[in-house]
């Protein structure tokens, strides 16, 4: 069993397989184009898998593949199959913008993927273009439908932004209810790479909007969930992730591996250690030692709390860490 320096059990590994993305979401990517990490600097699937085996052997039971846009990395299904063949009962899931799902969903499912989270910020074509800065709506919807049809579990993530998609909260809730997809509304987490003029809705505003149409009750917190869950009178459940108010760090069970081989103990802070050299040299003891060091130094709490000084905005890129 893996434990961090604060006694928390760590059993969830998030792997960002690429920082590249075909979208430019206002809340995630810088406006101006920038240079990506060269492909030759990325960890190969084989080297990532060496670390994955260490993590699984030491107690990781859940792995999420993310990015950037993970479906942009070639042969992703091969990597998924490596993991699923090694530990068939692992909880293996993926977070995607959905654009390439139509052509990949079946391959991914056959390789052992069980569930996907798809980012869907709007049900309107023009609003989608405004947020992702690309004409992607039809492909995303087709991708979601295909994923459902091949038997992948689908969850939706939505980041409500003031004056942009905040009027669609009820529509998204309705769409997800009809298709029986759980939805999680995520508070926009400020970071210096996002578009400067966006303002995210806070949980209380999201709940206010929902209460204009529905009655709901708050559910008891599920152990390590970062979302608070609510249930409508008809039994449908939705979640809200509120890093500014909620102390979900108390039960944080995650570590992150980036495409370049950095192990990151916390989404907020810049700290990271590279496992690249160790895995490339087949130094499994070295990789274990790095993992233990990162866990020992895992921060107790993020700093998105309401007392955060404005000058302390995180510069951690979501497209590198995978959110
Ligand atoms: N490209 C994939 C996607 O969009 O689902 C996976 C990577 S993306 C970084 C993972 C999640 O992080 C998405 O659900 C996205 O909405 C969320 N995200 C990105 N930047 C965020 C921010 N500044 N605040 C809150 N959520 C953010
Ligand atoms: Fe790309 Fe996902 Fe970031 Fe949007 S949120 S820019 S889809 S990595």
GROMACS .gro file of C-alpha atoms and ligand atoms in nm:
model
  358
    1UNK     CA    1   0.000   0.000   0.000
    2UNK     CA    2   0.131   0.348  -0.089
    3UNK     CA    3   0.096   0.624   0.170
    4UNK     CA    4   0.201   0.989   0.150
    5UNK     CA    5   0.373   1.199   0.415
    6UNK     CA    6   0.035   1.290   0.566
    7UNK     CA    7  -0.080   0.928   0.600
    8UNK     CA    8  -0.316   0.938   0.303
    9UNK     CA    9  -0.342   0.617   0.099
   10UNK     CA   10  -0.244   0.682  -0.264
   11UNK     CA   11  -0.401   0.435  -0.506
   12UNK     CA   12  -0.488   0.649  -0.809
   13UNK     CA   13  -0.244   0.730  -1.089
   14UNK     CA   14  -0.328   0.982  -1.361
   15UNK     CA   15  -0.111   0.961  -1.670
   16UNK     CA   16  -0.091   1.246  -1.917
   17UNK     CA   17   0.026   1.080  -2.240
   18UNK     CA   18   0.067   1.405  -2.433
   19UNK     CA   19   0.047   1.777  -2.369
   20UNK     CA   20  -0.064   1.843  -2.728
   21UNK     CA   21  -0.422   1.931  -2.797
   22UNK     CA   22  -0.644   1.996  -3.096
   23UNK     CA   23  -0.861   2.239  -2.894
   24UNK     CA   24  -0.763   2.568  -2.732
   25UNK     CA   25  -1.011   2.585  -2.444
   26UNK     CA   26  -1.019   2.932  -2.293
   27UNK     CA   27  -0.969   2.796  -1.941
   28UNK     CA   28  -0.679   2.567  -2.024
   29UNK     CA   29  -0.455   2.672  -2.313
   30UNK     CA   30  -0.272   2.997  -2.379
   31UNK     CA   31  -0.416   3.214  -2.656
   32UNK     CA   32  -0.100   3.230  -2.862
   33UNK     CA   33   0.048   2.918  -3.017
   34UNK     CA   34   0.347   2.782  -2.832
   35UNK     CA   35   0.603   2.516  -2.895
   36UNK     CA   36   0.526   2.169  -2.770
   37UNK     CA   37   0.772   1.938  -2.602
   38UNK     CA   38   0.945   1.758  -2.892
   39UNK     CA   39   0.815   1.405  -2.944
   40UNK     CA   40   1.159   1.258  -2.877
   41UNK     CA   41   1.142   1.396  -2.521
   42UNK     CA   42   0.827   1.199  -2.443
   43UNK     CA   43   0.841   0.877  -2.249
   44UNK     CA   44   0.765   0.581  -2.473
   45UNK     CA   45   0.467   0.363  -2.382
   46UNK     CA   46   0.714   0.089  -2.294
   47UNK     CA   47   0.893   0.315  -2.044
   48UNK     CA   48   0.567   0.450  -1.902
   49UNK     CA   49   0.451   0.093  -1.860
   50UNK     CA   50   0.760   0.010  -1.651
   51UNK     CA   51   0.647   0.275  -1.404
   52UNK     CA   52   0.283   0.164  -1.426
   53UNK     CA   53   0.386  -0.187  -1.320
   54UNK     CA   54   0.574  -0.046  -1.019
   55UNK     CA   55   0.272   0.163  -0.922
   56UNK     CA   56   0.028  -0.128  -0.960
   57UNK     CA   57   0.253  -0.367  -0.769
   58UNK     CA   58   0.269  -0.113  -0.486
   59UNK     CA   59  -0.106  -0.066  -0.460
   60UNK     CA   60  -0.243   0.157  -0.737
   61UNK     CA   61  -0.592   0.031  -0.829
   62UNK     CA   62  -0.715   0.308  -1.058
   63UNK     CA   63  -0.547   0.460  -1.364
   64UNK     CA   64  -0.677   0.748  -1.571
   65UNK     CA   65  -0.526   0.832  -1.908
   66UNK     CA   66  -0.545   1.202  -1.985
   67UNK     CA   67  -0.356   1.486  -2.157
   68UNK     CA   68  -0.354   1.738  -2.344
   69UNK     CA   69  -0.579   1.538  -2.567
   70UNK     CA   70  -0.486   1.172  -2.508
   71UNK     CA   71  -0.648   1.050  -2.832
   72UNK     CA   72  -0.392   1.252  -3.027
   73UNK     CA   73  -0.117   1.018  -2.913
   74UNK     CA   74  -0.078   0.738  -3.164
   75UNK     CA   75  -0.145   0.375  -3.073
   76UNK     CA   76  -0.305   0.467  -2.741
   77UNK     CA   77  -0.505   0.144  -2.748
   78UNK     CA   78  -0.176  -0.051  -2.737
   79UNK     CA   79  -0.079   0.125  -2.411
   80UNK     CA   80  -0.424   0.061  -2.269
   81UNK     CA   81  -0.398  -0.305  -2.359
   82UNK     CA   82  -0.055  -0.332  -2.191
   83UNK     CA   83  -0.208  -0.204  -1.866
   84UNK     CA   84  -0.525  -0.405  -1.888
   85UNK     CA   85  -0.339  -0.730  -1.972
   86UNK     CA   86  -0.110  -0.675  -1.672
   87UNK     CA   87  -0.397  -0.613  -1.431
   88UNK     CA   88  -0.733  -0.703  -1.588
   89UNK     CA   89  -0.935  -0.584  -1.287
   90UNK     CA   90  -0.774  -0.238  -1.273
   91UNK     CA   91  -1.016   0.054  -1.290
   92UNK     CA   92  -0.894   0.197  -1.621
   93UNK     CA   93  -1.047   0.514  -1.757
   94UNK     CA   94  -0.975   0.808  -1.988
   95UNK     CA   95  -1.053   1.179  -2.001
   96UNK     CA   96  -1.097   1.322  -2.351
   97UNK     CA   97  -1.242   1.617  -2.539
   98UNK     CA   98  -1.427   1.356  -2.749
   99UNK     CA   99  -1.325   1.489  -3.092
  100UNK     CA  100  -1.155   1.165  -3.203
  101UNK     CA  101  -1.379   0.924  -3.014
  102UNK     CA  102  -1.596   0.824  -3.306
  103UNK     CA  103  -1.307   0.648  -3.478
  104UNK     CA  104  -1.131   0.522  -3.163
  105UNK     CA  105  -1.402   0.421  -2.914
  106UNK     CA  106  -1.427   0.057  -3.023
  107UNK     CA  107  -1.049   0.007  -3.034
  108UNK     CA  108  -1.021   0.152  -2.686
  109UNK     CA  109  -1.303  -0.062  -2.549
  110UNK     CA  110  -1.158  -0.378  -2.704
  111UNK     CA  111  -0.819  -0.291  -2.554
  112UNK     CA  112  -0.967  -0.295  -2.202
  113UNK     CA  113  -1.083   0.062  -2.138
  114UNK     CA  114  -1.396   0.073  -1.924
  115UNK     CA  115  -1.503   0.431  -1.879
  116UNK     CA  116  -1.449   0.774  -2.027
  117UNK     CA  117  -1.504   1.128  -1.909
  118UNK     CA  118  -1.582   1.367  -2.191
  119UNK     CA  119  -1.555   1.745  -2.162
  120UNK     CA  120  -1.877   1.898  -2.290
  121UNK     CA  121  -1.907   2.265  -2.203
  122UNK     CA  122  -2.192   2.351  -2.435
  123UNK     CA  123  -2.472   2.206  -2.646
  124UNK     CA  124  -2.453   2.498  -2.884
  125UNK     CA  125  -2.223   2.501  -3.187
  126UNK     CA  126  -2.124   2.867  -3.166
  127UNK     CA  127  -2.061   2.858  -2.791
  128UNK     CA  128  -1.851   2.546  -2.837
  129UNK     CA  129  -1.642   2.732  -3.096
  130UNK     CA  130  -1.605   3.023  -2.854
  131UNK     CA  131  -1.474   2.799  -2.575
  132UNK     CA  132  -1.265   2.544  -2.765
  133UNK     CA  133  -1.173   2.788  -3.044
  134UNK     CA  134  -1.248   2.522  -3.302
  135UNK     CA  135  -1.557   2.397  -3.485
  136UNK     CA  136  -1.585   2.068  -3.300
  137UNK     CA  137  -1.940   2.029  -3.177
  138UNK     CA  138  -2.071   1.769  -3.423
  139UNK     CA  139  -1.766   1.546  -3.384
  140UNK     CA  140  -1.779   1.561  -3.004
  141UNK     CA  141  -2.147   1.464  -2.995
  142UNK     CA  142  -2.088   1.184  -3.249
  143UNK     CA  143  -1.794   1.064  -3.039
  144UNK     CA  144  -1.999   1.057  -2.719
  145UNK     CA  145  -2.273   0.856  -2.891
  146UNK     CA  146  -2.024   0.611  -3.036
  147UNK     CA  147  -1.859   0.559  -2.697
  148UNK     CA  148  -2.197   0.482  -2.541
  149UNK     CA  149  -2.287   0.247  -2.828
  150UNK     CA  150  -1.970   0.039  -2.790
  151UNK     CA  151  -2.040  -0.001  -2.418
  152UNK     CA  152  -1.802   0.248  -2.256
  153UNK     CA  153  -1.933   0.413  -1.941
  154UNK     CA  154  -1.964   0.787  -2.013
  155UNK     CA  155  -1.938   1.077  -1.768
  156UNK     CA  156  -1.952   1.442  -1.868
  157UNK     CA  157  -1.731   1.724  -1.738
  158UNK     CA  158  -1.844   2.085  -1.781
  159UNK     CA  159  -1.671   2.409  -1.676
  160UNK     CA  160  -1.934   2.687  -1.654
  161UNK     CA  161  -1.800   3.034  -1.741
  162UNK     CA  162  -1.976   3.362  -1.676
  163UNK     CA  163  -2.145   3.509  -1.983
  164UNK     CA  164  -2.028   3.224  -2.206
  165UNK     CA  165  -2.199   2.896  -2.120
  166UNK     CA  166  -2.354   2.969  -1.780
  167UNK     CA  167  -2.701   2.984  -1.940
  168UNK     CA  168  -2.665   2.620  -2.047
  169UNK     CA  169  -2.633   2.452  -1.709
  170UNK     CA  170  -2.994   2.330  -1.712
  171UNK     CA  171  -2.969   2.215  -2.074
  172UNK     CA  172  -2.656   2.014  -2.002
  173UNK     CA  173  -2.818   1.864  -1.694
  174UNK     CA  174  -3.121   1.769  -1.904
  175UNK     CA  175  -2.908   1.617  -2.183
  176UNK     CA  176  -2.711   1.411  -1.931
  177UNK     CA  177  -3.026   1.294  -1.754
  178UNK     CA  178  -3.182   1.183  -2.080
  179UNK     CA  179  -2.875   0.983  -2.176
  180UNK     CA  180  -2.814   0.864  -1.818
  181UNK     CA  181  -2.465   1.016  -1.810
  182UNK     CA  182  -2.349   1.151  -1.473
  183UNK     CA  183  -2.231   1.511  -1.510
  184UNK     CA  184  -1.981   1.701  -1.300
  185UNK     CA  185  -1.968   2.077  -1.312
  186UNK     CA  186  -1.613   2.193  -1.243
  187UNK     CA  187  -1.531   2.534  -1.101
  188UNK     CA  188  -1.283   2.711  -1.324
  189UNK     CA  189  -0.945   2.687  -1.151
  190UNK     CA  190  -0.748   3.001  -1.214
  191UNK     CA  191  -0.414   2.952  -1.379
  192UNK     CA  192  -0.183   3.189  -1.556
  193UNK     CA  193  -0.208   3.004  -1.890
  194UNK     CA  194  -0.583   3.051  -1.927
  195UNK     CA  195  -0.745   3.340  -2.110
  196UNK     CA  196  -0.718   3.642  -1.882
  197UNK     CA  197  -1.075   3.765  -1.911
  198UNK     CA  198  -1.274   3.457  -1.815
  199UNK     CA  199  -1.459   3.420  -1.488
  200UNK     CA  200  -1.574   3.080  -1.368
  201UNK     CA  201  -1.900   3.015  -1.189
  202UNK     CA  202  -1.871   2.912  -0.828
  203UNK     CA  203  -2.054   2.609  -0.691
  204UNK     CA  204  -2.319   2.821  -0.519
  205UNK     CA  205  -2.410   2.990  -0.851
  206UNK     CA  206  -2.433   2.654  -1.026
  207UNK     CA  207  -2.655   2.517  -0.748
  208UNK     CA  208  -2.871   2.831  -0.758
  209UNK     CA  209  -2.934   2.782  -1.128
  210UNK     CA  210  -3.021   2.417  -1.080
  211UNK     CA  211  -3.254   2.500  -0.792
  212UNK     CA  212  -3.457   2.726  -1.026
  213UNK     CA  213  -3.588   2.407  -1.188
  214UNK     CA  214  -3.519   2.115  -0.953
  215UNK     CA  215  -3.526   2.020  -0.587
  216UNK     CA  216  -3.223   1.825  -0.480
  217UNK     CA  217  -3.038   1.706  -0.173
  218UNK     CA  218  -2.667   1.684  -0.100
  219UNK     CA  219  -2.535   1.330  -0.065
  220UNK     CA  220  -2.277   1.215   0.190
  221UNK     CA  221  -1.924   1.247   0.050
  222UNK     CA  222  -1.793   0.933  -0.121
  223UNK     CA  223  -1.457   0.857   0.027
  224UNK     CA  224  -1.190   0.995  -0.210
  225UNK     CA  225  -1.419   1.171  -0.457
  226UNK     CA  226  -1.314   1.526  -0.547
  227UNK     CA  227  -1.675   1.606  -0.637
  228UNK     CA  228  -1.959   1.677  -0.398
  229UNK     CA  229  -2.267   1.487  -0.520
  230UNK     CA  230  -2.631   1.594  -0.525
  231UNK     CA  231  -2.946   1.398  -0.607
  232UNK     CA  232  -3.253   1.528  -0.786
  233UNK     CA  233  -3.596   1.409  -0.674
  234UNK     CA  234  -3.604   1.163  -0.965
  235UNK     CA  235  -3.284   0.997  -0.836
  236UNK     CA  236  -3.045   1.142  -1.097
  237UNK     CA  237  -2.712   1.241  -0.942
  238UNK     CA  238  -2.477   1.521  -1.048
  239UNK     CA  239  -2.149   1.639  -0.905
  240UNK     CA  240  -1.971   1.969  -0.844
  241UNK     CA  241  -1.597   2.007  -0.806
  242UNK     CA  242  -1.524   2.316  -0.599
  243UNK     CA  243  -1.155   2.353  -0.523
  244UNK     CA  244  -1.201   2.703  -0.379
  245UNK     CA  245  -1.420   2.597  -0.087
  246UNK     CA  246  -1.406   2.223  -0.055
  247UNK     CA  247  -1.138   2.044   0.139
  248UNK     CA  248  -1.118   1.738  -0.083
  249UNK     CA  249  -0.740   1.745  -0.032
  250UNK     CA  250  -0.805   1.576   0.302
  251UNK     CA  251  -0.866   1.247   0.126
  252UNK     CA  252  -0.651   1.304  -0.185
  253UNK     CA  253  -0.541   0.966  -0.323
  254UNK     CA  254  -0.371   1.069  -0.648
  255UNK     CA  255  -0.039   1.121  -0.814
  256UNK     CA  256   0.025   1.229  -1.170
  257UNK     CA  257   0.274   1.123  -1.434
  258UNK     CA  258   0.338   1.357  -1.728
  259UNK     CA  259   0.423   1.262  -2.084
  260UNK     CA  260   0.783   1.368  -2.023
  261UNK     CA  261   0.815   1.145  -1.717
  262UNK     CA  262   0.763   1.392  -1.433
  263UNK     CA  263   0.587   1.262  -1.124
  264UNK     CA  264   0.367   1.533  -0.979
  265UNK     CA  265   0.233   1.509  -0.625
  266UNK     CA  266  -0.030   1.788  -0.645
  267UNK     CA  267  -0.224   1.957  -0.926
  268UNK     CA  268  -0.164   2.302  -0.781
  269UNK     CA  269   0.206   2.311  -0.703
  270UNK     CA  270   0.504   2.312  -0.940
  271UNK     CA  271   0.698   2.039  -0.757
  272UNK     CA  272   0.786   1.736  -0.969
  273UNK     CA  273   1.054   1.468  -0.997
  274UNK     CA  274   1.154   1.294  -1.317
  275UNK     CA  275   1.144   0.916  -1.338
  276UNK     CA  276   1.259   0.924  -1.700
  277UNK     CA  277   1.622   0.829  -1.650
  278UNK     CA  278   1.533   0.554  -1.405
  279UNK     CA  279   1.282   0.380  -1.632
  280UNK     CA  280   1.492   0.428  -1.944
  281UNK     CA  281   1.781   0.255  -1.765
  282UNK     CA  282   1.554  -0.019  -1.631
  283UNK     CA  283   1.639   0.105  -1.282
  284UNK     CA  284   1.320  -0.013  -1.115
  285UNK     CA  285   1.457   0.048  -0.763
  286UNK     CA  286   1.537   0.405  -0.870
  287UNK     CA  287   1.181   0.454  -0.999
  288UNK     CA  288   1.044   0.316  -0.669
  289UNK     CA  289   1.267   0.553  -0.473
  290UNK     CA  290   1.141   0.852  -0.678
  291UNK     CA  291   0.783   0.746  -0.618
  292UNK     CA  292   0.839   0.724  -0.245
  293UNK     CA  293   1.014   1.062  -0.236
  294UNK     CA  294   0.728   1.229  -0.425
  295UNK     CA  295   0.475   1.075  -0.189
  296UNK     CA  296   0.668   1.183   0.117
  297UNK     CA  297   0.664   1.543  -0.007
  298UNK     CA  298   0.305   1.550  -0.129
  299UNK     CA  299   0.158   1.882  -0.013
  300UNK     CA  300  -0.123   1.870   0.238
  301UNK     CA  301  -0.352   2.109   0.054
  302UNK     CA  302  -0.386   2.306  -0.271
  303UNK     CA  303  -0.395   2.685  -0.259
  304UNK     CA  304  -0.708   2.753  -0.460
  305UNK     CA  305  -0.883   2.823  -0.132
  306UNK     CA  306  -1.069   3.148  -0.084
  307UNK     CA  307  -0.778   3.306   0.099
  308UNK     CA  308  -0.540   3.275  -0.194
  309UNK     CA  309  -0.345   3.587  -0.270
  310UNK     CA  310  -0.410   3.710  -0.626
  311UNK     CA  311  -0.038   3.703  -0.699
  312UNK     CA  312  -0.027   3.336  -0.621
  313UNK     CA  313  -0.219   3.209  -0.923
  314UNK     CA  314  -0.097   2.864  -1.021
  315UNK     CA  315   0.113   2.848  -1.336
  316UNK     CA  316   0.076   2.472  -1.354
  317UNK     CA  317  -0.055   2.389  -1.703
  318UNK     CA  318  -0.367   2.170  -1.699
  319UNK     CA  319  -0.277   2.042  -2.045
  320UNK     CA  320   0.049   1.905  -1.902
  321UNK     CA  321  -0.083   1.753  -1.582
  322UNK     CA  322  -0.409   1.630  -1.733
  323UNK     CA  323  -0.634   1.813  -1.486
  324LIG     N1  324  -0.829   1.709  -2.324
  324LIG     C1  325  -0.904   1.630  -2.234
  324LIG     C2  326  -1.031   1.698  -2.191
  324LIG     O1  327  -1.047   1.817  -2.219
  324LIG     O2  328  -1.115   1.631  -2.132
  324LIG     C3  329  -0.825   1.587  -2.113
  324LIG     C4  330  -0.736   1.686  -2.048
  324LIG     S1  331  -0.818   1.822  -1.970
  324LIG     C5  332  -0.681   1.912  -1.905
  324LIG     C6  333  -0.891   1.743  -1.828
  324LIG     C7  334  -1.002   1.818  -1.761
  324LIG     O3  335  -0.949   1.935  -1.704
  324LIG     C8  336  -1.116   1.862  -1.854
  324LIG     O4  337  -1.237   1.814  -1.802
  324LIG     C9  338  -1.112   2.012  -1.847
  324LIG     O5  339  -1.241   2.067  -1.854
  324LIG    C10  340  -1.047   2.036  -1.713
  324LIG     N2  341  -0.980   2.165  -1.704
  324LIG    C11  342  -0.882   2.215  -1.781
  324LIG     N3  343  -0.845   2.337  -1.739
  324LIG    C12  344  -0.922   2.366  -1.632
  324LIG    C13  345  -0.934   2.478  -1.544
  324LIG     N4  346  -0.856   2.585  -1.556
  324LIG     N5  347  -1.024   2.473  -1.445
  324LIG    C14  348  -1.104   2.364  -1.430
  324LIG     N6  349  -1.098   2.256  -1.508
  324LIG    C15  350  -1.009   2.257  -1.609
  325LIG    FE1  351  -0.736   2.056  -2.476
  325LIG    FE2  352  -0.866   1.939  -2.276
  325LIG    FE3  353  -0.724   2.164  -2.236
  325LIG    FE4  354  -0.948   2.177  -2.376
  325LIG     S1  355  -0.930   2.118  -2.160
  325LIG     S2  356  -0.751   2.272  -2.435
  325LIG     S3  357  -0.949   1.985  -2.479
  325LIG     S4  358  -0.642   1.968  -2.291
   0.00000   0.00000   0.00000
